[in-house]
Backbone as numpy.savetxt, mean C-alpha at the origin, in Angstrom:
# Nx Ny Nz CAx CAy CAz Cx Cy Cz
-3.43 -18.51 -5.64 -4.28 -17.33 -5.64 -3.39 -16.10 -5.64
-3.40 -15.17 -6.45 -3.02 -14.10 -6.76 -3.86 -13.08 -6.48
-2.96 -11.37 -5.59 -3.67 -10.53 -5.50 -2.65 -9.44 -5.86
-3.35 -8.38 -6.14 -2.21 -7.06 -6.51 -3.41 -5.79 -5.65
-3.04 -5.44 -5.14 -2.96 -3.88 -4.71 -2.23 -2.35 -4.90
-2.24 -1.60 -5.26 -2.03 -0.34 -5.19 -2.70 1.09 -4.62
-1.79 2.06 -4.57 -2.25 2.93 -3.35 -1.15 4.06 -3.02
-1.30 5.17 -2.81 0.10 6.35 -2.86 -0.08 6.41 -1.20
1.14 6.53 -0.19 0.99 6.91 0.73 1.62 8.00 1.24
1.30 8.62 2.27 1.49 10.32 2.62 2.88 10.01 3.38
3.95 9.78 3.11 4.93 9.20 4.16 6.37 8.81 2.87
7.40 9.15 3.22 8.88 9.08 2.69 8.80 7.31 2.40
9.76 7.01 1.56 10.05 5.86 0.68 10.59 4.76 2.01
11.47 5.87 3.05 12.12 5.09 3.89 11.16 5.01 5.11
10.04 5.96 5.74 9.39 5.35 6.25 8.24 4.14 6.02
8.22 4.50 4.97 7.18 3.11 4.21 8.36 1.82 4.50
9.05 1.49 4.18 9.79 0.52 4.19 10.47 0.36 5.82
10.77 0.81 7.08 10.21 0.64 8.06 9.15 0.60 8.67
8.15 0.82 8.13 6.88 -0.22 8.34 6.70 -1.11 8.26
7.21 -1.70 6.72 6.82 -2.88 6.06 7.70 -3.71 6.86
8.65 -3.61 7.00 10.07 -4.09 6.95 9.53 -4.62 8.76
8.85 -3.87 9.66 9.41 -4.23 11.23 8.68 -5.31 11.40
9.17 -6.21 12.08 8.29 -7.31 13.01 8.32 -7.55 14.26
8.81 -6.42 14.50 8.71 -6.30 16.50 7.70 -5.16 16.56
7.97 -5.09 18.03 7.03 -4.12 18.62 4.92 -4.01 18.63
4.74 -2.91 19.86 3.96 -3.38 20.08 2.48 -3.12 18.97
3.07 -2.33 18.22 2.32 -2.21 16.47 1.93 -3.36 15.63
3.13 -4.47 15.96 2.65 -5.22 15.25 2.07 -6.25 15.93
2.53 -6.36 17.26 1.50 -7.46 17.73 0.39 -7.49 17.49
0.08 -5.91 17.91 -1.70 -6.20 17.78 -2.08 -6.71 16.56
-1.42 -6.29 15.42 -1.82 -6.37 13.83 -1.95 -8.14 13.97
-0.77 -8.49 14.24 -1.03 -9.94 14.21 -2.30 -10.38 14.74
-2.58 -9.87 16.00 -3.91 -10.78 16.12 -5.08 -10.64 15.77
-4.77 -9.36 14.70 -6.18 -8.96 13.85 -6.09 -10.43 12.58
-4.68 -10.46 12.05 -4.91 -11.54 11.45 -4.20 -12.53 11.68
-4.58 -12.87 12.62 -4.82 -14.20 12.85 -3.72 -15.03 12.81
-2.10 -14.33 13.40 -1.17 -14.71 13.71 -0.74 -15.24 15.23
-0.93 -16.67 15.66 -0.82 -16.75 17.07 0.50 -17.32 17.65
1.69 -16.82 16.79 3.20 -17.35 16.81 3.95 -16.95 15.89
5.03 -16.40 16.05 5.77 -16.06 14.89 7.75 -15.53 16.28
7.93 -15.92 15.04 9.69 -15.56 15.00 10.83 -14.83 14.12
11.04 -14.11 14.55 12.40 -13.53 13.70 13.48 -13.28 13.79
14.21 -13.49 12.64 15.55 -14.09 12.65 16.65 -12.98 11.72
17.28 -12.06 12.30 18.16 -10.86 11.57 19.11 -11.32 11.22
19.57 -11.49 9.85 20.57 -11.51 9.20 21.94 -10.61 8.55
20.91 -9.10 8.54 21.73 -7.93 8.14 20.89 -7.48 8.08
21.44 -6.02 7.72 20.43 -4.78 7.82 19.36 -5.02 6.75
19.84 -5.77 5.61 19.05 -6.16 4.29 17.97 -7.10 4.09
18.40 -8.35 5.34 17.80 -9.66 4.86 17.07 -10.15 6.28
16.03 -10.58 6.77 16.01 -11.21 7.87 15.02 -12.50 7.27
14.93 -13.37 8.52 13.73 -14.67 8.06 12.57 -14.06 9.36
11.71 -14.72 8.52 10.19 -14.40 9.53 9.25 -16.20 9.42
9.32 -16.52 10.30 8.43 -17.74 10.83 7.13 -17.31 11.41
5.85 -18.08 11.08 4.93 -17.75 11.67 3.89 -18.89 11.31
2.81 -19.28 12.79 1.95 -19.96 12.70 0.99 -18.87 12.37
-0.51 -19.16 11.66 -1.86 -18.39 11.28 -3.08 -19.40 11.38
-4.30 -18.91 12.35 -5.27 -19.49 11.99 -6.04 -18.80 11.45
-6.55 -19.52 10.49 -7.79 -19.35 9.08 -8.87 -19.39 9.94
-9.72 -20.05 10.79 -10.86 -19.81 10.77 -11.00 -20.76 10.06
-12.89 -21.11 9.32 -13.70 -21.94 8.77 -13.36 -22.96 8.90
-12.86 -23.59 10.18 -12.83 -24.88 10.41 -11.33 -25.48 9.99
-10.65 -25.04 9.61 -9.27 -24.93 8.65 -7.97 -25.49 9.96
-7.25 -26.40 9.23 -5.96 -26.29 10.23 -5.20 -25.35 10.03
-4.74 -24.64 11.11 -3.65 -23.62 11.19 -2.53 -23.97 10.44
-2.26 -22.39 9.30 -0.92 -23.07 8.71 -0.30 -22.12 9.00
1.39 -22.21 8.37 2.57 -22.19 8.74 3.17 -21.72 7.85
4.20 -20.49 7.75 5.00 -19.90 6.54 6.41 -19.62 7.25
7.46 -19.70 6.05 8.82 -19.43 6.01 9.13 -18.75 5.19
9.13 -17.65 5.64 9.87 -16.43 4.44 10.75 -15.87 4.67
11.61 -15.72 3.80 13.21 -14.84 3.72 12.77 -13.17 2.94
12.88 -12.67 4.12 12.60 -10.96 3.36 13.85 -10.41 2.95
13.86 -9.82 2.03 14.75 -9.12 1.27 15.01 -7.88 0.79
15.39 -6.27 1.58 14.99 -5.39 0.29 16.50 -4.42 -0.20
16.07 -3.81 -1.18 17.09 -3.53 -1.71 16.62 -1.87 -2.66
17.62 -1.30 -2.39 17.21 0.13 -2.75 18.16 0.54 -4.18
17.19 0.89 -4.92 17.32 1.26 -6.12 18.23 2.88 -6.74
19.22 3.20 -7.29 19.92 4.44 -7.56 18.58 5.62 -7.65
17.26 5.22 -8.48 16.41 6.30 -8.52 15.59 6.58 -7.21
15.94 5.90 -6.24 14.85 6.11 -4.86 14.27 4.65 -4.74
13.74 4.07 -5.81 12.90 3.38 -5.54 13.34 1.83 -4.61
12.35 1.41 -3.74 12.49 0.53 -3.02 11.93 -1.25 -3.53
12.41 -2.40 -3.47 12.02 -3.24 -3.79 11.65 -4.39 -2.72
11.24 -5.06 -2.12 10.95 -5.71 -1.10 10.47 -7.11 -1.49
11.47 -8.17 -1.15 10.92 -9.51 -2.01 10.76 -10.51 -0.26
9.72 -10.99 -0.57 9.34 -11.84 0.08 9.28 -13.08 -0.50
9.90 -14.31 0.17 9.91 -15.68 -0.63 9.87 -16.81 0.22
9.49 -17.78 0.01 9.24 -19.18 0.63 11.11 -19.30 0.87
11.30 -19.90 2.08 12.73 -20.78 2.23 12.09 -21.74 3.46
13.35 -22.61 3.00 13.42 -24.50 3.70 14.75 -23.66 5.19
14.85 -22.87 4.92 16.13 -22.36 6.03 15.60 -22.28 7.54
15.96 -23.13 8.55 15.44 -23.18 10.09 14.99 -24.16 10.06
14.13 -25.04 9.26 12.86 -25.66 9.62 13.39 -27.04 10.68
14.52 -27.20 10.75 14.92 -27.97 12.30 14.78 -27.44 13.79
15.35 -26.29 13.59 15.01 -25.29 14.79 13.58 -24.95 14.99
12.86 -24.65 13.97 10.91 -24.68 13.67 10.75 -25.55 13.28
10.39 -26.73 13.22 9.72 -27.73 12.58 8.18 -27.39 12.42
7.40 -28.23 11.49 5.97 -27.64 11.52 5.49 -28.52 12.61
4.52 -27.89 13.44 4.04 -28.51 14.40 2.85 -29.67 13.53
2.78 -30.90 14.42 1.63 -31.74 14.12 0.32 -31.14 13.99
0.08 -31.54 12.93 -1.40 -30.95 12.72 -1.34 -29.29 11.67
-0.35 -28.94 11.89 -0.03 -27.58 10.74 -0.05 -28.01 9.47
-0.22 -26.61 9.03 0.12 -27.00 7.12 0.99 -26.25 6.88
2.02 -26.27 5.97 3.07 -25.60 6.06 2.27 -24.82 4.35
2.16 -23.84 4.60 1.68 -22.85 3.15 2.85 -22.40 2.53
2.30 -21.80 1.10 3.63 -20.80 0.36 2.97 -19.80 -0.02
3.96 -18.42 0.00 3.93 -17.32 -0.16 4.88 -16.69 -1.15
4.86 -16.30 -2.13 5.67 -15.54 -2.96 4.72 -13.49 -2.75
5.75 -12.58 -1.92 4.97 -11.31 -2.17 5.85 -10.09 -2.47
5.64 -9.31 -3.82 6.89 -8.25 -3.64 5.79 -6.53 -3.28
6.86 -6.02 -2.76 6.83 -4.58 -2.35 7.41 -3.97 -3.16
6.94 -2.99 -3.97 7.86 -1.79 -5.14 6.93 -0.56 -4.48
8.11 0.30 -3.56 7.76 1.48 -3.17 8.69 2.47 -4.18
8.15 3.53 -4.57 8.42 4.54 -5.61 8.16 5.77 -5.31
9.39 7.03 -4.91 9.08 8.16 -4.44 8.53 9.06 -5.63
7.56 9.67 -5.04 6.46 11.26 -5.94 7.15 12.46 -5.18
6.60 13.16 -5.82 6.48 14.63 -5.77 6.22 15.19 -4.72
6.38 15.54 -3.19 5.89 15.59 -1.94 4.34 16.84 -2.62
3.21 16.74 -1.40 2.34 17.62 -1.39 3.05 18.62 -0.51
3.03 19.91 -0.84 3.66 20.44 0.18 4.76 20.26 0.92
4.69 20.03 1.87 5.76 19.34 2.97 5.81 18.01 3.06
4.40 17.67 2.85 3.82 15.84 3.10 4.85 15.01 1.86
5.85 14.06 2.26 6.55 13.10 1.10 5.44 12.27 0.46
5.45 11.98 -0.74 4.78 10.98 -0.80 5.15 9.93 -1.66
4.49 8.85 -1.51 5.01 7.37 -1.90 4.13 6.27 -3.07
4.55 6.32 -3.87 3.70 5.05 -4.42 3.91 3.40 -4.32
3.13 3.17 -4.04 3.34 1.90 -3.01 2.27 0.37 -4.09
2.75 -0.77 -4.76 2.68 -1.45 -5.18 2.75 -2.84 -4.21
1.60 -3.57 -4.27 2.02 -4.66 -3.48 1.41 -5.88 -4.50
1.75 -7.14 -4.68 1.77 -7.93 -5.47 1.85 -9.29 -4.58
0.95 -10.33 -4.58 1.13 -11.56 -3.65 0.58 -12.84 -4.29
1.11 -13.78 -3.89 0.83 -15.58 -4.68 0.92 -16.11 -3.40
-0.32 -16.72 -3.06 -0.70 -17.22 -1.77 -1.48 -18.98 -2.20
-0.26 -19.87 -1.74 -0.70 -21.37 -2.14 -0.99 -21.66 -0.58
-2.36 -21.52 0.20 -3.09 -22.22 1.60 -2.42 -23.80 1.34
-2.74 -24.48 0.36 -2.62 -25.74 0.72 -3.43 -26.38 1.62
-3.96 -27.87 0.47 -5.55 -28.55 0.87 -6.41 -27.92 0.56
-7.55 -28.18 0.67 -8.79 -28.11 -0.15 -9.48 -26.76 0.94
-9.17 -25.79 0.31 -9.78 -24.37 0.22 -11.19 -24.00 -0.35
-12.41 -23.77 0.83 -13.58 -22.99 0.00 -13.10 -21.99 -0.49
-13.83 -21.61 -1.57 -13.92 -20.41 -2.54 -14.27 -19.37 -1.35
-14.99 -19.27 -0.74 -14.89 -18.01 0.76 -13.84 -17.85 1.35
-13.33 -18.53 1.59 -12.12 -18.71 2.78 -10.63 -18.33 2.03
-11.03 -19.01 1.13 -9.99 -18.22 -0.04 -9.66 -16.63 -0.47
-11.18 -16.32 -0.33 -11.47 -14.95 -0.68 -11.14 -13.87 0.38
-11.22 -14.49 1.85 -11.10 -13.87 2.86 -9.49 -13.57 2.91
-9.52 -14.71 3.16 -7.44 -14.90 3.63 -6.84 -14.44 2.25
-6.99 -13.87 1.07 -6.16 -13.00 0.39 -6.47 -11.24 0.75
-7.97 -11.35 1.12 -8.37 -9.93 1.51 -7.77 -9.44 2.92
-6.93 -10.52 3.89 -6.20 -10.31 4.74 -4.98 -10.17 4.29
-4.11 -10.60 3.57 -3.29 -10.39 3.14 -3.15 -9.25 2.48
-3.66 -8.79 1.63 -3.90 -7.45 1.14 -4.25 -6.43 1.82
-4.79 -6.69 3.07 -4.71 -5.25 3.83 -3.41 -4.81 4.28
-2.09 -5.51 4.19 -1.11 -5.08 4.70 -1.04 -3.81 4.26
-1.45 -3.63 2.79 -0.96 -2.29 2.15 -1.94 -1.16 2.82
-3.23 -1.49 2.88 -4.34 -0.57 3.71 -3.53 0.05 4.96
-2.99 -1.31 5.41 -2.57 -0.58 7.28 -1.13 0.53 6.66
-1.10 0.19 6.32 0.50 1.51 5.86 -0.15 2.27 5.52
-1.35 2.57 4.63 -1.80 3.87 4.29 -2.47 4.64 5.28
-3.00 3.60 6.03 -3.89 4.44 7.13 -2.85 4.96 7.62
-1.50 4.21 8.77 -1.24 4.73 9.49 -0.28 6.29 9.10
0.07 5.94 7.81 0.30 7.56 7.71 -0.74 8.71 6.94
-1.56 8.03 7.22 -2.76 9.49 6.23 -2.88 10.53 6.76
-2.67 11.23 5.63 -2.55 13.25 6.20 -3.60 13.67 5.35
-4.52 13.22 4.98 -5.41 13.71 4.06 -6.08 14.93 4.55
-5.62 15.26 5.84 -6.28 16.82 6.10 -5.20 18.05 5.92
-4.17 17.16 5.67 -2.72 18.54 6.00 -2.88 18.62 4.30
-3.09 17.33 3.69 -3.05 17.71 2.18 -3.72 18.60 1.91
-5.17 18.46 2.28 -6.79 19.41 1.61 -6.07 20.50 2.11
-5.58 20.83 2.93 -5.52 22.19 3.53 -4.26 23.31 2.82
-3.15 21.99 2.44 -2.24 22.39 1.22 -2.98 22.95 0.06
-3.57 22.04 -0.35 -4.55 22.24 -1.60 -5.03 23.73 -2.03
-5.86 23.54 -0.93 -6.45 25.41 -0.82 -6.10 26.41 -0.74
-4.64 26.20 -0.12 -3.75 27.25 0.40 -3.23 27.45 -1.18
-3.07 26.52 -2.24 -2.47 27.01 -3.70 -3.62 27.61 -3.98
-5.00 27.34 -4.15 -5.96 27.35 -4.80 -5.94 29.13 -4.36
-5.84 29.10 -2.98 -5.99 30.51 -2.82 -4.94 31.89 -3.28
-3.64 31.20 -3.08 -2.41 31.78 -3.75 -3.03 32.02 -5.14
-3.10 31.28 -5.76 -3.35 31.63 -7.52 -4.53 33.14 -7.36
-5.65 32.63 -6.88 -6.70 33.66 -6.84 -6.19 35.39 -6.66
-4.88 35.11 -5.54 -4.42 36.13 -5.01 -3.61 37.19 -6.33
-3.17 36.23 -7.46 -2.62 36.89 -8.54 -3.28 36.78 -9.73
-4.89 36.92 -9.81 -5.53 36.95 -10.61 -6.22 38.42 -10.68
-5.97 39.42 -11.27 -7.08 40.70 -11.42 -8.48 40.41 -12.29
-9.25 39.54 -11.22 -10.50 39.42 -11.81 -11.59 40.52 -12.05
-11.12 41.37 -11.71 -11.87 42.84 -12.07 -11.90 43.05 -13.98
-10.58 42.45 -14.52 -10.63 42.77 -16.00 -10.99 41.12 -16.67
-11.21 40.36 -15.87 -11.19 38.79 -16.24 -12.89 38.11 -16.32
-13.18 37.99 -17.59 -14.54 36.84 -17.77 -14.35 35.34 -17.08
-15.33 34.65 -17.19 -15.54 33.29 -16.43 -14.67 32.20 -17.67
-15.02 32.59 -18.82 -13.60 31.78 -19.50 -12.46 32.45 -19.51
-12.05 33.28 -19.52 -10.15 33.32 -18.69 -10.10 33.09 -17.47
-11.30 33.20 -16.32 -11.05 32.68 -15.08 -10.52 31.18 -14.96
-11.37 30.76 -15.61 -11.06 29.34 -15.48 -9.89 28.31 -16.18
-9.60 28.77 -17.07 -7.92 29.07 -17.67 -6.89 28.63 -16.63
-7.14 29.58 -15.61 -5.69 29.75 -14.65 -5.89 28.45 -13.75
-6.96 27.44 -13.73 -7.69 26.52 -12.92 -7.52 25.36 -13.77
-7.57 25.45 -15.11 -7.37 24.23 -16.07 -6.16 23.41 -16.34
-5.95 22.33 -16.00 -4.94 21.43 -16.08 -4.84 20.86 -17.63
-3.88 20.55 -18.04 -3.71 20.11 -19.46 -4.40 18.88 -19.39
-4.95 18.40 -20.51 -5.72 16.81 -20.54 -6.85 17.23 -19.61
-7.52 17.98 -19.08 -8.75 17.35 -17.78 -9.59 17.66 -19.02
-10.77 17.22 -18.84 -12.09 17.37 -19.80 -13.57 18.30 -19.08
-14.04 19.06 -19.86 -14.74 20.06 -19.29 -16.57 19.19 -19.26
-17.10 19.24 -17.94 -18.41 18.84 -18.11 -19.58 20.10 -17.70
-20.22 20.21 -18.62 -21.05 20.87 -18.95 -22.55 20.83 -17.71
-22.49 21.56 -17.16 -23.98 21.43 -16.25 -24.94 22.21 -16.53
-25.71 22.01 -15.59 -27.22 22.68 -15.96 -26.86 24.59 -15.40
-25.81 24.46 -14.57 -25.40 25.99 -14.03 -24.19 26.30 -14.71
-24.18 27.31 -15.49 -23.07 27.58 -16.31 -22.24 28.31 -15.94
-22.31 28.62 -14.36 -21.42 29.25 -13.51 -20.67 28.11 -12.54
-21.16 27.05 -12.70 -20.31 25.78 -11.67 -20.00 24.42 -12.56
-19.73 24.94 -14.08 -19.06 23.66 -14.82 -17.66 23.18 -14.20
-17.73 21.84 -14.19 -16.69 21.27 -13.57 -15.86 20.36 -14.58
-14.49 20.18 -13.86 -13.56 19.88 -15.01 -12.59 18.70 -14.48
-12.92 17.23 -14.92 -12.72 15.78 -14.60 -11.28 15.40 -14.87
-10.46 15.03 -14.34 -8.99 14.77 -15.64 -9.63 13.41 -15.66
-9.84 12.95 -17.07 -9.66 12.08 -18.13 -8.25 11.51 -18.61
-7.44 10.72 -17.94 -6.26 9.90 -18.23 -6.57 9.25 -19.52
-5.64 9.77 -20.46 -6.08 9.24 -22.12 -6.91 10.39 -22.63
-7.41 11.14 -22.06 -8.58 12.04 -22.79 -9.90 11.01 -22.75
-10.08 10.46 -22.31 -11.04 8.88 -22.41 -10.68 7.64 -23.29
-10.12 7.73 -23.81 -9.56 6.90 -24.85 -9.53 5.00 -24.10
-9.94 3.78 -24.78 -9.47 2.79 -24.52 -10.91 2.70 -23.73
């Protein structure tokens, strides 16, 4: 089962990737027991590489399974961040799977990519990509659930840095700057809106011809 997510977050390339990246502390415990992690271990290798062990119960009646992943990330000359997550056989004497576990596989990468800050706010584009083999006979629900858990990893990084009020408030503060160097005393409602028009957005026509609004159309609509 395959899932992909995407999503920009309000937060630097390198705090995104100490997020992703921690498995201590008391942030993530709790996270764990939202999903449904009731054991896990980690193992530091370098600043680059660590292993992460962990038991998970599914719910729907399901035996608790079991993952071994070797995290990996590695930073790119343009900013950008890469984060590989992969199945390894490495420990499993020191962890053995307990009786009654299923030992699952996971293939998941992270491609974080620095933008343009809003203002002051950094911001991040954040790609998450995952191949999730449960192993044994999976309902089509349960299936559906436990990738929609997996995929919130990227949700909880966005929440926990959302500035979506420092942004709006950026926003306005240009919106109002521009106004400030407009002499609308010599200016009609089409040159007003000129100084407001982005290249490519598309103009929609309303029933008030004083509050037409203007959509960006990626492609011009095209496709």
């Amino acid at each position: 089962l395959t899932g992909i997510a995407m999503t920009v977050v309000d937060a630097s390339v390198e705090e995104c990737v100490a997020s992703s990246y921690c498995y201590n502390g008391r942030a993530f415990q709790k996270q764990s027991k939202k999903m449904g992690i009731t054991e896990y271990h980690f193992k530091k290798v370098n600043e680059h590489t660590h292993y992460y062990i962990s038991t998970r119960k599914l719910g729907f009646l399901l035996n608790p399974r079991e993952g071994r992943s070797k995290i990996t990330w590695m930073k790119e000359e343009d900013g950008k961040v890469v984060i590989d997550v992969s199945d390894t056989n490495d420990f499993m004497e020191e962890y053995p799977v307990k009786e009654g576990n299923i030992l699952a596989s996971n293939h998941s990468v992270w491609v974080l990519d620095p933008l343009d800050p809003k203002g002051e706010i950094p911001q991040t584009a954040v790609s998450f990509t995952t191949r999730v083999d449960i192993g044994g006979n999976i309902p089509a629900s349960a299936m559906n659930f436990i990738l929609k858990v997996y995929l919130s990893s990227l949700s909880n990084v966005r929440k926990k840095f959302d500035k979506s009020k420092e942004i709006d408030a950026f926003n306005r503060l240009q919106i109002v700057e521009k106004m400030k160097n407009i002499n609308i005393k010599y200016m009609n409602a089409k040159t007003f809106e000129k100084h407001f028009q982005k290249k490519g957005d598309l103009k929609i026509e309303s029933a008030f011809p004083l509050a037409d609004n203007w959509l960006k159309v990626l492609g011009n609509g095209e496709g």
